[in-house]
Coordinates of C-alpha atoms in Angstrom, one line a residue:
M329 CA -41.0 -35.7 -15.5
F330 CA -37.3 -34.1 -14.7
A331 CA -38.6 -31.3 -16.2
A332 CA -42.2 -31.2 -14.1
R333 CA -39.8 -31.3 -11.1
L334 CA -38.2 -28.9 -12.0
F335 CA -40.9 -26.3 -12.4
L336 CA -42.6 -27.1 -9.1
L337 CA -39.5 -26.9 -6.8
L338 CA -38.5 -23.5 -8.7
A339 CA -42.3 -22.2 -8.1
L340 CA -41.7 -23.7 -4.2
L341 CA -39.0 -22.0 -3.9
P342 CA -39.9 -17.9 -3.7
L343 CA -43.5 -18.7 -2.5
C344 CA -42.6 -20.7 0.8
S345 CA -38.9 -18.6 1.3
F346 CA -41.1 -15.0 1.2
F347 CA -44.6 -15.6 2.1
P348 CA -44.3 -16.6 6.2
G349 CA -42.0 -14.3 7.3
F350 CA -43.8 -11.2 5.2
F351 CA -46.9 -12.1 7.2
L352 CA -45.0 -11.7 10.6
V353 CA -42.3 -8.4 9.2
R354 CA -45.4 -6.3 6.5
R355 CA -47.0 -4.3 9.5
L356 CA -43.1 -2.7 11.1
R357 CA -41.9 0.5 9.7
W358 CA -39.0 -0.4 8.2
S359 CA -38.0 0.4 4.8
P360 CA -38.7 -1.8 1.9
L361 CA -35.0 -3.4 1.1
E362 CA -35.3 -4.2 4.9
K363 CA -39.0 -5.5 4.5
L364 CA -37.4 -8.0 1.8
G365 CA -34.5 -9.3 3.5
A366 CA -36.1 -9.8 6.8
A367 CA -39.1 -11.9 5.1
V368 CA -37.0 -13.8 3.5
G369 CA -34.7 -14.3 6.4
S370 CA -37.7 -15.1 8.4
S371 CA -39.1 -17.7 6.0
L372 CA -36.1 -19.7 6.1
I373 CA -36.3 -19.7 10.2
L374 CA -39.6 -21.0 10.2
L375 CA -39.2 -23.2 6.7
Y376 CA -36.2 -25.2 9.0
L377 CA -38.2 -25.5 13.0
A378 CA -41.4 -26.7 10.6
A379 CA -39.1 -29.0 9.1
F380 CA -36.7 -30.0 12.1
A381 CA -40.5 -30.6 13.6
I382 CA -41.7 -32.6 11.0
Y383 CA -38.3 -35.1 11.0
A384 CA -38.1 -34.9 14.9
G385 CA -41.8 -35.8 15.3
G386 CA -41.3 -38.9 12.8
L387 CA -43.9 -37.6 10.4
P388 CA -44.9 -38.6 6.9
W389 CA -42.5 -36.1 5.3
R390 CA -44.5 -36.3 2.2
T391 CA -47.7 -34.9 3.6
A392 CA -46.4 -32.8 6.0
A393 CA -44.1 -30.8 3.8
W394 CA -47.0 -30.0 0.9
A395 CA -48.9 -29.0 4.1
V396 CA -45.8 -26.6 5.0
A397 CA -46.8 -25.3 1.6
A398 CA -50.1 -25.2 1.9
V399 CA -50.0 -23.1 4.5
C400 CA -47.4 -20.8 2.8
L401 CA -50.2 -20.4 -0.3
T402 CA -52.3 -19.4 2.3
L403 CA -50.7 -16.9 3.6
G404 CA -49.5 -15.3 0.3
L405 CA -53.6 -15.0 -0.5
V406 CA -54.0 -12.8 2.6
V407 CA -50.6 -10.4 2.4
R408 CA -50.9 -10.3 -1.5
R409 CA -51.9 -6.9 -1.5
D410 CA -49.3 -5.6 0.4
A411 CA -46.4 -7.7 -1.1
A412 CA -47.3 -6.2 -4.5
R413 CA -46.7 -3.0 -2.6
L414 CA -43.5 -3.8 -1.8
V415 CA -42.4 -5.8 -5.4
G416 CA -43.9 -2.2 -6.8
S417 CA -41.3 -0.2 -4.7
P418 CA -38.7 0.4 -7.1
Q419 CA -35.5 -0.4 -4.6
V420 CA -37.2 -3.8 -4.0
R421 CA -38.0 -4.3 -7.5
N422 CA -34.6 -3.6 -8.4
V423 CA -32.9 -5.6 -6.3
V424 CA -35.5 -9.3 -7.4
L425 CA -34.6 -8.6 -10.8
G426 CA -30.8 -8.7 -10.3
Y427 CA -31.3 -11.6 -8.2
L428 CA -33.4 -13.2 -10.8
F429 CA -30.3 -12.3 -13.2
L430 CA -27.4 -14.2 -11.5
L431 CA -29.8 -17.0 -10.3
G432 CA -30.1 -17.5 -14.7
W433 CA -26.8 -17.2 -14.7
M434 CA -26.1 -19.5 -12.1
F435 CA -28.2 -22.3 -13.7
T436 CA -26.5 -21.2 -16.6
I437 CA -23.6 -22.5 -15.4
L438 CA -25.0 -25.6 -13.7
A439 CA -26.3 -26.3 -17.0
M440 CA -22.0 -26.9 -17.8
I441 CA -21.3 -29.2 -15.0
R442 CA -21.1 -32.4 -14.9
H443 CA -18.6 -33.0 -11.9
Y444 CA -17.0 -30.7 -8.9
S445 CA -13.6 -30.4 -8.8
G446 CA -10.5 -27.8 -8.6
G447 CA -7.5 -27.6 -5.3
G448 CA -8.2 -30.4 -2.7
W449 CA -11.9 -29.9 -2.8
V450 CA -13.4 -33.7 -2.4
G451 CA -16.5 -34.7 -1.0
D452 CA -18.1 -31.5 1.0
W453 CA -20.4 -31.3 -2.0
L454 CA -22.0 -35.1 -1.4
E455 CA -21.9 -34.7 2.6
H456 CA -24.8 -32.5 2.3
F457 CA -26.8 -34.5 0.1
N458 CA -26.3 -37.4 2.3
R459 CA -26.9 -34.9 5.1
T460 CA -30.6 -33.8 3.4
V461 CA -31.0 -37.7 2.5
F462 CA -30.9 -38.2 6.6
F463 CA -32.8 -36.2 7.5
L464 CA -35.6 -37.0 4.5
D465 CA -35.0 -40.7 4.4
G466 CA -35.4 -40.8 8.4
F467 CA -31.9 -42.5 8.7
P468 CA -30.9 -43.7 12.3
R469 CA -29.9 -40.9 14.6
D470 CA -26.8 -42.8 14.9
S471 CA -25.7 -42.6 11.9
M472 CA -22.7 -41.3 10.4
A473 CA -22.2 -38.8 7.7
F474 CA -20.5 -39.8 3.7
P475 CA -18.1 -39.1 2.4
G476 CA -16.0 -38.6 6.5
P477 CA -17.1 -40.7 7.8
Y478 CA -18.8 -37.9 10.3
P479 CA -20.7 -37.8 13.0
M480 CA -24.4 -36.0 12.4
P481 CA -23.6 -33.2 15.1
A482 CA -20.4 -32.4 13.0
R483 CA -22.5 -30.2 11.2
P484 CA -25.5 -27.5 11.9
P485 CA -29.1 -29.2 9.6
L486 CA -30.9 -25.3 9.0
M487 CA -29.8 -25.4 5.4
N488 CA -30.2 -28.9 4.9
L489 CA -33.4 -29.8 6.8
V490 CA -35.1 -26.5 4.8
A491 CA -33.5 -28.4 1.2
A492 CA -35.0 -31.4 2.7
L493 CA -38.6 -29.5 3.2
F494 CA -38.1 -28.7 -0.9
L495 CA -37.3 -32.6 -2.0
A496 CA -40.0 -33.7 -0.5
Q497 CA -42.4 -32.3 -2.7
A498 CA -40.4 -32.0 -5.9
G499 CA -38.4 -35.0 -5.7
E500 CA -34.9 -37.0 -3.8
Q501 CA -32.8 -36.5 -6.7
F502 CA -29.7 -34.5 -6.5
E503 CA -29.9 -31.8 -9.5
L504 CA -32.8 -30.8 -7.9
F505 CA -31.4 -30.6 -4.1
Q506 CA -28.3 -28.3 -6.1
V507 CA -31.3 -26.2 -7.7
A508 CA -32.0 -25.5 -4.2
F509 CA -28.7 -25.6 -2.6
T510 CA -28.0 -22.3 -5.1
F511 CA -30.9 -20.5 -5.1
L512 CA -30.5 -20.8 -0.9
N513 CA -27.3 -20.1 -1.4
L514 CA -27.6 -16.8 -4.2
L515 CA -29.8 -15.1 -1.1
V516 CA -26.6 -13.4 -0.1
F517 CA -27.2 -10.7 -2.9
L518 CA -30.4 -9.2 -0.7
P519 CA -28.5 -8.2 2.1
C520 CA -25.2 -7.1 0.2
C521 CA -27.6 -4.7 -1.8
L522 CA -28.7 -3.4 1.8
I523 CA -25.1 -2.9 3.0
A524 CA -23.6 -1.9 0.2
P525 CA -24.3 2.3 1.0
A526 CA -23.5 1.9 4.5
L527 CA -20.4 0.2 3.3
A528 CA -19.9 3.5 0.9
R529 CA -21.6 6.3 2.4
G530 CA -22.9 6.0 -1.1
V531 CA -26.1 8.6 -2.7
R532 CA -27.9 5.0 -4.5
R533 CA -27.5 1.5 -3.8
P534 CA -25.2 -0.1 -6.5
V535 CA -27.3 -2.7 -7.5
V536 CA -26.6 -3.6 -10.7
L537 CA -22.2 -3.0 -9.8
L538 CA -23.4 -5.2 -7.7
M539 CA -24.7 -7.7 -9.5
A540 CA -21.8 -7.6 -12.2
L541 CA -19.1 -8.5 -10.0
F542 CA -21.0 -11.4 -8.1
A543 CA -21.7 -12.6 -11.4
L544 CA -18.4 -12.2 -12.6
S545 CA -16.5 -13.6 -9.2
P546 CA -14.8 -16.7 -8.8
I547 CA -15.7 -17.2 -5.3
I548 CA -19.3 -16.4 -5.7
V549 CA -19.8 -18.9 -8.5
Q550 CA -18.1 -21.8 -7.0
N551 CA -19.6 -20.9 -3.6
A552 CA -23.3 -20.5 -5.3
T553 CA -23.0 -23.6 -7.4
Y554 CA -21.0 -26.4 -5.1
T555 CA -23.4 -27.7 -2.7
W556 CA -21.9 -26.7 0.8
T557 CA -24.0 -24.1 3.2
K558 CA -20.9 -21.5 3.6
L559 CA -22.3 -18.8 1.8
F560 CA -26.0 -19.1 3.0
A561 CA -24.5 -18.8 6.3
A562 CA -23.3 -15.4 5.2
F563 CA -27.0 -14.4 3.8
Y564 CA -27.7 -14.7 7.7
V565 CA -24.2 -13.3 8.9
V566 CA -25.0 -10.3 6.3
L567 CA -28.4 -9.9 6.9
G568 CA -28.0 -9.9 10.6
L569 CA -25.1 -7.0 10.1
C570 CA -27.9 -5.3 8.2
C571 CA -30.5 -5.2 11.6
Y572 CA -27.9 -4.7 14.3
L573 CA -25.8 -1.5 12.3
A574 CA -29.9 -0.1 11.7
G575 CA -30.9 -1.2 15.5
W576 CA -28.7 0.8 17.1
R577 CA -28.2 3.6 14.1
K578 CA -32.4 4.1 15.4
N579 CA -32.0 3.0 18.3
E580 CA -35.1 0.5 18.1
H581 CA -35.4 -2.5 19.7
A582 CA -36.8 -4.8 17.2
R583 CA -34.1 -4.3 14.5
M584 CA -31.0 -5.3 17.2
L585 CA -33.6 -8.0 18.1
A586 CA -33.9 -9.6 14.5
G587 CA -30.1 -8.9 14.2
F588 CA -29.4 -11.1 16.6
L589 CA -32.0 -13.8 15.1
F590 CA -30.6 -13.6 11.9
L591 CA -26.9 -14.3 13.5
A592 CA -28.4 -17.1 15.6
A593 CA -29.8 -18.5 12.2
G594 CA -26.0 -18.6 10.8
T595 CA -24.5 -20.3 13.3
L596 CA -27.0 -23.4 12.5
V597 CA -26.3 -23.1 8.6
H598 CA -23.2 -23.0 9.0
Y599 CA -20.1 -22.9 11.9
S600 CA -18.1 -20.3 10.1
A601 CA -20.8 -17.7 11.7
G602 CA -19.0 -17.9 14.7
P603 CA -16.1 -15.8 14.8
Y604 CA -18.8 -12.8 13.0
V605 CA -21.7 -13.3 16.6
V606 CA -18.5 -13.0 18.7
A607 CA -17.5 -9.5 17.3
V608 CA -21.3 -8.0 16.6
T609 CA -21.7 -9.6 21.1
L610 CA -18.6 -7.9 21.9
H611 CA -19.5 -4.5 20.4
Y612 CA -23.2 -4.5 21.3
L613 CA -21.8 -5.1 25.4
L614 CA -18.6 -3.1 25.2
V615 CA -20.2 0.1 23.5
V616 CA -24.2 0.0 22.7
F617 CA -25.5 -2.2 26.0
R618 CA -24.2 1.4 28.2
R619 CA -26.6 3.4 26.4
R620 CA -29.4 1.7 25.6
P621 CA -33.4 2.5 26.4
E622 CA -34.4 -0.6 28.8
R623 CA -31.1 -2.7 27.8
W624 CA -31.9 -5.4 30.3
R625 CA -34.6 -5.7 28.8
E626 CA -33.5 -5.6 25.2
M627 CA -30.4 -8.3 26.6
A628 CA -33.1 -10.4 27.8
S629 CA -35.4 -10.3 24.6
I630 CA -32.0 -11.1 22.6
V631 CA -30.7 -13.9 24.8
A632 CA -34.3 -15.1 25.1
V633 CA -34.9 -15.3 21.2
S634 CA -31.5 -16.8 19.9
G635 CA -30.9 -19.5 22.4
A636 CA -34.3 -20.4 22.1
L637 CA -33.5 -21.3 18.4
L638 CA -30.4 -22.1 18.8
A639 CA -31.6 -24.6 21.2
T640 CA -33.8 -26.3 18.8
W641 CA -30.9 -28.4 17.4
F642 CA -28.1 -28.6 19.9
G643 CA -30.8 -29.7 23.0
W644 CA -32.3 -32.0 20.3
S645 CA -28.2 -33.1 19.8
I646 CA -27.6 -33.5 23.5
A647 CA -31.2 -34.6 24.4
V648 CA -29.6 -37.7 21.3
H649 CA -26.1 -37.7 20.7
G650 CA -25.2 -36.2 24.6
A651 CA -23.1 -33.2 25.4
K652 CA -19.9 -34.8 24.4
Q653 CA -20.5 -35.4 21.3
T654 CA -22.7 -32.4 19.8
F655 CA -19.8 -30.3 20.5
A656 CA -16.5 -32.1 20.3
A657 CA -17.9 -33.7 16.8
N658 CA -17.4 -30.4 15.4
S659 CA -14.1 -30.5 12.8
T660 CA -12.0 -27.4 15.3
L661 CA -12.9 -29.7 18.4
S662 CA -11.7 -32.7 17.3
A663 CA -8.9 -31.5 15.4
I664 CA -7.2 -30.4 18.7
E665 CA -7.3 -33.0 20.3
T666 CA -5.0 -34.7 17.8
L667 CA -2.6 -32.1 17.8
P668 CA 0.9 -33.4 18.7
E669 CA 2.5 -31.7 21.9
P670 CA 2.4 -28.6 23.6
K671 CA -0.5 -28.5 22.1
L672 CA -1.3 -24.9 22.3
R673 CA 1.8 -24.1 20.7
T674 CA 1.0 -26.2 17.9
F675 CA -2.2 -24.5 17.7
V676 CA -1.2 -20.8 17.4
E677 CA 1.5 -21.6 14.7
I678 CA -0.8 -23.8 12.7
R679 CA -3.3 -20.4 12.6
A680 CA -0.4 -18.5 12.0
E681 CA 0.5 -20.4 9.2
N682 CA -3.6 -20.5 8.0
L683 CA -3.2 -16.7 8.8
Y684 CA -0.4 -16.0 6.5
R685 CA -1.2 -18.7 3.1
S686 CA -4.6 -16.7 2.8
I687 CA -3.2 -13.4 2.8
V688 CA -0.4 -14.2 0.4
P689 CA -0.6 -16.1 -2.9
H690 CA 0.3 -19.0 -3.7
P691 CA 2.6 -17.6 -6.6
L692 CA 3.9 -15.2 -4.0
R693 CA 5.8 -18.0 -1.9
R694 CA 8.5 -20.3 -2.2
G695 CA 8.0 -24.0 -2.4
P696 CA 6.5 -27.1 -5.0
L697 CA 3.1 -25.8 -3.8
M698 CA 1.5 -26.9 -7.3
N699 CA 2.6 -30.3 -7.0
F700 CA 0.0 -30.3 -4.0
V701 CA -2.6 -31.0 -7.3
A702 CA -0.6 -32.4 -9.8
E703 CA -1.8 -31.5 -12.6
T704 CA 0.2 -32.0 -16.8
S705 CA -3.0 -30.8 -19.3
I706 CA -2.3 -27.4 -20.0
P707 CA -5.7 -26.1 -19.9
G708 CA -6.0 -28.4 -16.1
W709 CA -2.7 -26.8 -14.9
L710 CA -4.0 -23.6 -15.5
R711 CA -7.5 -24.1 -13.8
E712 CA -5.8 -25.2 -10.7
Y713 CA -3.4 -22.5 -10.7
F714 CA -5.8 -19.7 -10.3
F715 CA -8.8 -21.9 -8.7
L716 CA -5.7 -21.9 -5.8
I717 CA -5.5 -17.7 -5.9
Y718 CA -9.2 -16.8 -6.0
Q719 CA -10.4 -19.3 -4.1
P720 CA -8.0 -19.8 -0.6
N721 CA -6.6 -15.8 -0.7
A722 CA -8.2 -13.6 1.3
V723 CA -7.6 -10.9 -1.2
F724 CA -7.8 -12.2 -4.6
A725 CA -10.7 -14.1 -4.0
M726 CA -11.8 -10.9 -4.5
G727 CA -10.7 -10.1 -7.5
M728 CA -7.6 -9.3 -9.7
A729 CA -8.1 -6.0 -9.5
G730 CA -11.3 -5.7 -6.8
G731 CA -9.1 -7.3 -4.4
P732 CA -6.6 -5.1 -3.7
L733 CA -8.5 -1.8 -4.4
V734 CA -11.0 -3.0 -1.6
L735 CA -7.9 -2.9 0.9
Y736 CA -7.2 0.1 -0.5
L737 CA -11.0 1.2 -0.1
L738 CA -10.3 -0.2 3.9
Y739 CA -7.6 2.4 4.2
R740 CA -9.5 5.1 2.9
V741 CA -12.9 3.9 5.3
L742 CA -10.9 3.1 8.4
W743 CA -7.4 4.9 8.4
R744 CA -8.0 8.5 6.5
E745 CA -12.2 8.8 8.1
R746 CA -10.7 8.5 11.7
H747 CA -10.4 12.3 12.4
T748 CA -14.1 13.3 10.4
G749 CA -16.2 12.2 13.5
R750 CA -17.4 9.1 12.6
R751 CA -16.0 7.3 15.4
Q752 CA -18.9 5.1 16.0
P753 CA -19.4 3.2 12.8
Q754 CA -15.3 3.1 12.3
R755 CA -15.3 1.3 15.9
F756 CA -17.0 -1.1 14.4
W757 CA -15.4 -2.1 11.6
L758 CA -12.3 -2.2 13.7
I759 CA -13.5 -4.8 15.6
L760 CA -16.2 -7.0 13.2
I761 CA -12.8 -7.5 10.3
P762 CA -10.3 -8.7 12.7
C763 CA -12.6 -10.9 14.5
G764 CA -13.7 -12.3 11.3
L765 CA -9.6 -12.4 9.7
L766 CA -8.3 -13.8 13.3
L767 CA -11.4 -15.8 14.7
G768 CA -12.6 -17.2 11.1
T769 CA -8.7 -18.7 10.3
A770 CA -8.4 -20.0 14.0
A771 CA -11.7 -22.1 13.5
H772 CA -10.4 -24.0 10.7
P773 CA -9.6 -27.1 12.0
G774 CA -6.5 -27.9 10.1
A775 CA -2.8 -26.3 8.4
E776 CA -3.8 -25.0 4.6
V777 CA -0.9 -25.3 2.3
F778 CA -3.2 -22.7 -0.1
G779 CA -5.3 -20.8 2.6
V780 CA -9.1 -20.6 4.1
A781 CA -10.3 -17.7 3.1
H782 CA -13.3 -20.1 0.8
V783 CA -13.9 -21.9 4.6
T784 CA -14.5 -19.0 7.6
L785 CA -14.0 -16.0 5.5
L786 CA -17.2 -15.6 2.7
T787 CA -18.7 -12.7 5.0
L788 CA -15.7 -10.5 5.1
L789 CA -14.9 -11.2 1.8
V790 CA -18.9 -11.0 -0.1
L791 CA -18.6 -7.0 2.6
G792 CA -15.7 -6.1 0.9
L793 CA -17.5 -6.4 -3.0
S794 CA -20.3 -4.5 -1.8
L795 CA -18.1 -1.9 -0.5
L796 CA -16.1 -1.6 -3.8
A797 CA -19.7 -1.6 -5.5
G798 CA -20.3 1.1 -3.3
S799 CA -17.6 3.0 -4.4
L800 CA -16.7 1.7 -7.7
P801 CA -18.9 5.2 -9.4
F802 CA -16.9 7.9 -7.4
L803 CA -13.5 6.3 -7.8
S804 CA -11.1 7.7 -10.6
R805 CA -11.7 6.6 -14.4
A806 CA -8.0 4.6 -14.3
A807 CA -9.5 3.0 -11.0
R808 CA -12.8 2.2 -13.0
G809 CA -10.9 0.4 -16.0
A810 CA -8.6 -1.7 -13.7
I811 CA -11.9 -3.2 -12.4
V812 CA -13.4 -3.6 -16.5
I813 CA -10.1 -5.2 -17.1
G814 CA -9.8 -7.8 -14.1
C815 CA -13.3 -8.5 -14.0
V816 CA -12.9 -10.3 -17.6
L817 CA -9.5 -12.1 -16.2
D818 CA -11.8 -12.7 -13.1
F819 CA -14.3 -14.8 -15.5
S820 CA -11.5 -16.1 -18.2
L821 CA -9.6 -17.3 -15.5
G822 CA -12.0 -18.1 -12.5
V823 CA -15.5 -18.8 -13.9
F824 CA -15.1 -19.7 -17.4
L825 CA -12.3 -22.3 -17.1
Q826 CA -13.6 -24.4 -14.2
A827 CA -16.9 -24.3 -15.7
R828 CA -15.6 -25.6 -18.8
M829 CA -12.9 -28.1 -16.7
Q830 CA -16.2 -29.3 -14.4
H831 CA -17.8 -29.7 -18.0
L832 CA -15.7 -33.3 -18.8
E833 CA -17.1 -36.4 -18.6
N834 CA -16.3 -39.7 -19.9
G835 CA -17.6 -40.2 -23.2
P836 CA -17.7 -42.5 -26.5
E837 CA -15.0 -41.2 -27.8
R838 CA -12.8 -39.9 -24.8
T839 CA -12.0 -40.9 -21.4
V840 CA -11.1 -38.3 -19.1
F841 CA -11.7 -40.4 -15.5
A842 CA -10.0 -44.2 -15.1
R843 CA -11.2 -47.1 -14.1
F844 CA -10.9 -49.7 -11.6
A845 CA -7.6 -51.8 -12.4
L846 CA -5.3 -54.7 -11.1
M847 CA -2.1 -54.4 -9.9
P848 CA 1.3 -56.2 -8.8
G849 CA -0.3 -58.4 -5.6
H850 CA -3.4 -55.8 -5.0
A851 CA -6.8 -54.1 -6.8
A852 CA -6.0 -50.5 -6.8
I853 CA -7.9 -47.4 -8.9
E854 CA -6.2 -46.5 -11.9
A855 CA -4.6 -43.4 -11.9
P856 CA -6.5 -40.2 -13.9
H857 CA -5.7 -39.5 -17.6
P858 CA -1.8 -38.1 -17.3
R859 CA -2.9 -35.5 -19.1
L860 CA -6.0 -34.1 -18.0
L861 CA -6.9 -33.7 -14.1
S862 CA -6.5 -34.3 -10.6
R863 CA -6.7 -37.3 -8.5
F864 CA -9.3 -35.2 -6.8
A865 CA -11.2 -34.1 -9.7
W866 CA -11.0 -38.3 -10.1
E867 CA -12.3 -38.6 -6.5
N868 CA -15.2 -37.0 -7.0
W869 CA -16.1 -38.2 -10.4
F870 CA -16.1 -41.3 -8.6
R871 CA -17.9 -40.6 -5.9
K872 CA -20.6 -39.8 -8.2
H873 CA -20.7 -42.9 -9.8
Q874 CA -18.9 -45.2 -7.0
F875 CA -21.8 -47.7 -7.1
A876 CA -23.0 -48.1 -10.6
A877 CA -19.2 -48.4 -12.0
C878 CA -18.3 -50.7 -9.1
R879 CA -21.4 -53.1 -9.9
A880 CA -20.0 -52.8 -13.4
W881 CA -16.6 -53.3 -12.6
M882 CA -17.2 -56.1 -10.8
E883 CA -18.1 -58.2 -13.4
A884 CA -14.8 -57.4 -15.3
P885 CA -13.1 -61.6 -15.9
E886 CA -10.0 -59.5 -13.9
A887 CA -12.3 -59.1 -10.6
Q888 CA -13.8 -62.2 -11.0
L889 CA -10.6 -63.5 -10.6
N890 CA -8.5 -61.8 -8.2
P891 CA -10.0 -61.9 -4.6
L892 CA -8.7 -58.3 -3.9
A893 CA -10.3 -56.8 -6.6
H894 CA -14.1 -58.5 -5.7
T895 CA -13.0 -57.3 -2.0
A896 CA -12.2 -54.0 -2.8
L897 CA -15.2 -53.2 -5.0
E898 CA -17.9 -55.1 -2.3
R899 CA -16.6 -52.9 -0.1
C900 CA -17.5 -50.1 -2.0
L901 CA -20.7 -51.3 -2.4
W902 CA -21.0 -52.2 1.5
E903 CA -21.0 -48.1 2.1
D904 CA -24.3 -48.0 -0.5
H905 CA -26.2 -49.7 2.3
A906 CA -24.0 -48.1 5.6
Y907 CA -24.1 -44.9 4.8
W908 CA -27.0 -44.2 2.3
R909 CA -29.5 -46.8 3.0
G910 CA -29.8 -47.8 -0.3
W911 CA -30.3 -44.7 -1.4
Y912 CA -27.7 -45.3 -4.7
E913 CA -29.8 -48.7 -5.2
H914 CA -32.9 -46.9 -5.5
H915 CA -31.9 -44.0 -7.9
G916 CA -29.5 -45.8 -10.6
G917 CA -26.2 -46.7 -8.7
A918 CA -24.9 -42.7 -9.8
L919 CA -26.0 -38.9 -8.9
V920 CA -27.1 -37.4 -12.4
F921 CA -25.6 -33.4 -12.1
L922 CA -27.8 -30.3 -13.7
G923 CA -25.3 -30.7 -16.6
D924 CA -25.5 -34.1 -17.7
H925 CA -28.9 -33.3 -18.6
A926 CA -27.6 -30.8 -21.4
A927 CA -24.8 -33.6 -22.2
G928 CA -23.5 -33.0 -26.0
S929 CA -25.2 -29.2 -26.1
S930 CA -23.2 -26.6 -26.3
L931 CA -25.9 -24.2 -25.9
P932 CA -25.2 -23.3 -22.3
T933 CA -21.6 -21.9 -23.0
V934 CA -22.6 -20.1 -25.8
A935 CA -25.4 -18.6 -23.4
L936 CA -23.2 -18.1 -20.9
V937 CA -20.3 -16.5 -23.5
V938 CA -23.4 -13.7 -24.6
L939 CA -24.6 -13.2 -21.1
F940 CA -20.5 -12.3 -20.4
L941 CA -20.6 -10.1 -22.9
G942 CA -23.8 -9.0 -22.1
L943 CA -22.0 -7.8 -18.5
L944 CA -19.2 -6.5 -19.7
S945 CA -21.3 -3.5 -21.6
V946 CA -22.9 -2.7 -19.0
L947 CA -20.1 -2.7 -16.8
Y948 CA -18.7 -0.3 -19.4
R949 CA -21.5 2.1 -20.1
Q950 CA -21.7 2.4 -16.1
L951 CA -18.3 3.0 -15.2
L952 CA -16.1 4.5 -18.5
C953 CA -19.0 6.0 -20.4

């Protein structure tokens, strides 16, 4: 039964994510790869609008979702010949094949993951599933998101609503939610292939190299398989940048309008898109606007179309929740209210510290930073040590060798070429990169010990990888060899080790995660096994099993005899009704991960190693032969 649902979902995802938008853009005189990106981006905007209309109008999800799928299929039949010609283009075919390889790579890793862990990351993956179920099951509109609790306006809804549309057809299961989010997050590969030649000024599109760098990048793999929305927001931002730069260069209104529309869509996916919207808007007003033909008409259309899209969420939220909750519920703004006096000075100090920590990795800073995760096992400590380098650090998130090399390439592009007559594109990046870095760091609500690159800087990071992929063929043999060695380290320490640690789960022969315990005079949760994983990993595991485990623990004699234990367990069970409206009770009391379906099998691990060896041989042939 699950296999049939999975097959249905994998059929619906490309069907609905391409044909509606392609119906709109197929007649445009754009390059094939531009049409592909615009078709996917606009299709998902249309799906969001349809899903929002279903939710806000109180329509039956399943019936309405199948009607949407029927419309997508009809549009596919109408444009099938144009679509065949588009896919027949060598550029598009190579990019689609690269995306399909990455999708298979990520699914192989998902088949290994049986819990989420790493650093202090707790609960975000579950919050977005809760938000998707909120829309799908029609929770009361004043519901709070679990496990915050956060008000619903604290996060924008585009990705959750699109996922809800697919789950309404395939099934309301967490493992299907994982597949849908991975599919959407990986779409960032498409605009990165489009923008890479512009970044590196290469003579060809580095699809194979970019595919390999993405597959072997710990931050790409983590953000593609972890069920949150930041990488999908980067998809819209990079796609918006592609259209904006092309519209500026070719003096075309349609591309410019599409660029701002996609940037607005990125804001509705995750507010981390905001700094890039500010940067592009500043560049448009200060550099581009005065030289545009019919500039006032163009600006009016940009404001009208982008504003209309943003108003679907912000207008509805203001009408339902009020303006104060709509904007103050954002974690950045709500965190400012809790700052000690003087607020401005404290705000600046925290942001400066976050910027410093996002650039300088924790091994180069003083202090017992690894006590933060309190790992005692060698594999667990090693995973955390490198996880906290690869994920929150803005340099090494692009790879052990790739990060420093990207900094060198930026210096060469932005500084050494200042006298080459390419001033206009240089000025754009000189606005975008500082805005993305400074405003992105400032947008994070609180102080972070290890940095915030994984929260707000993903767009800069994927642009850095795109620059690297486009530049590699023109670098020295020593630099290319360093990249190959760096990719081996990145895969071993940031991808494979992370997947193996997230594969751990309780079993008949091994207890990895502890159970409820009774302490003298009070009830508490046992600490995790001292030789395995951190308390953050335990909390994520507990959220996976919370309601089934609590029911089982309540039947234990010690819980029956201890009122405090019984009360604590009842509180845990109450959360199912308060935040999930009984979803856990109707689904066995626990979440099922995609990796749980492959529990006990070593096939995903073997497949991942074989795929890695194949990628390594491709890199060797491309760079060193």
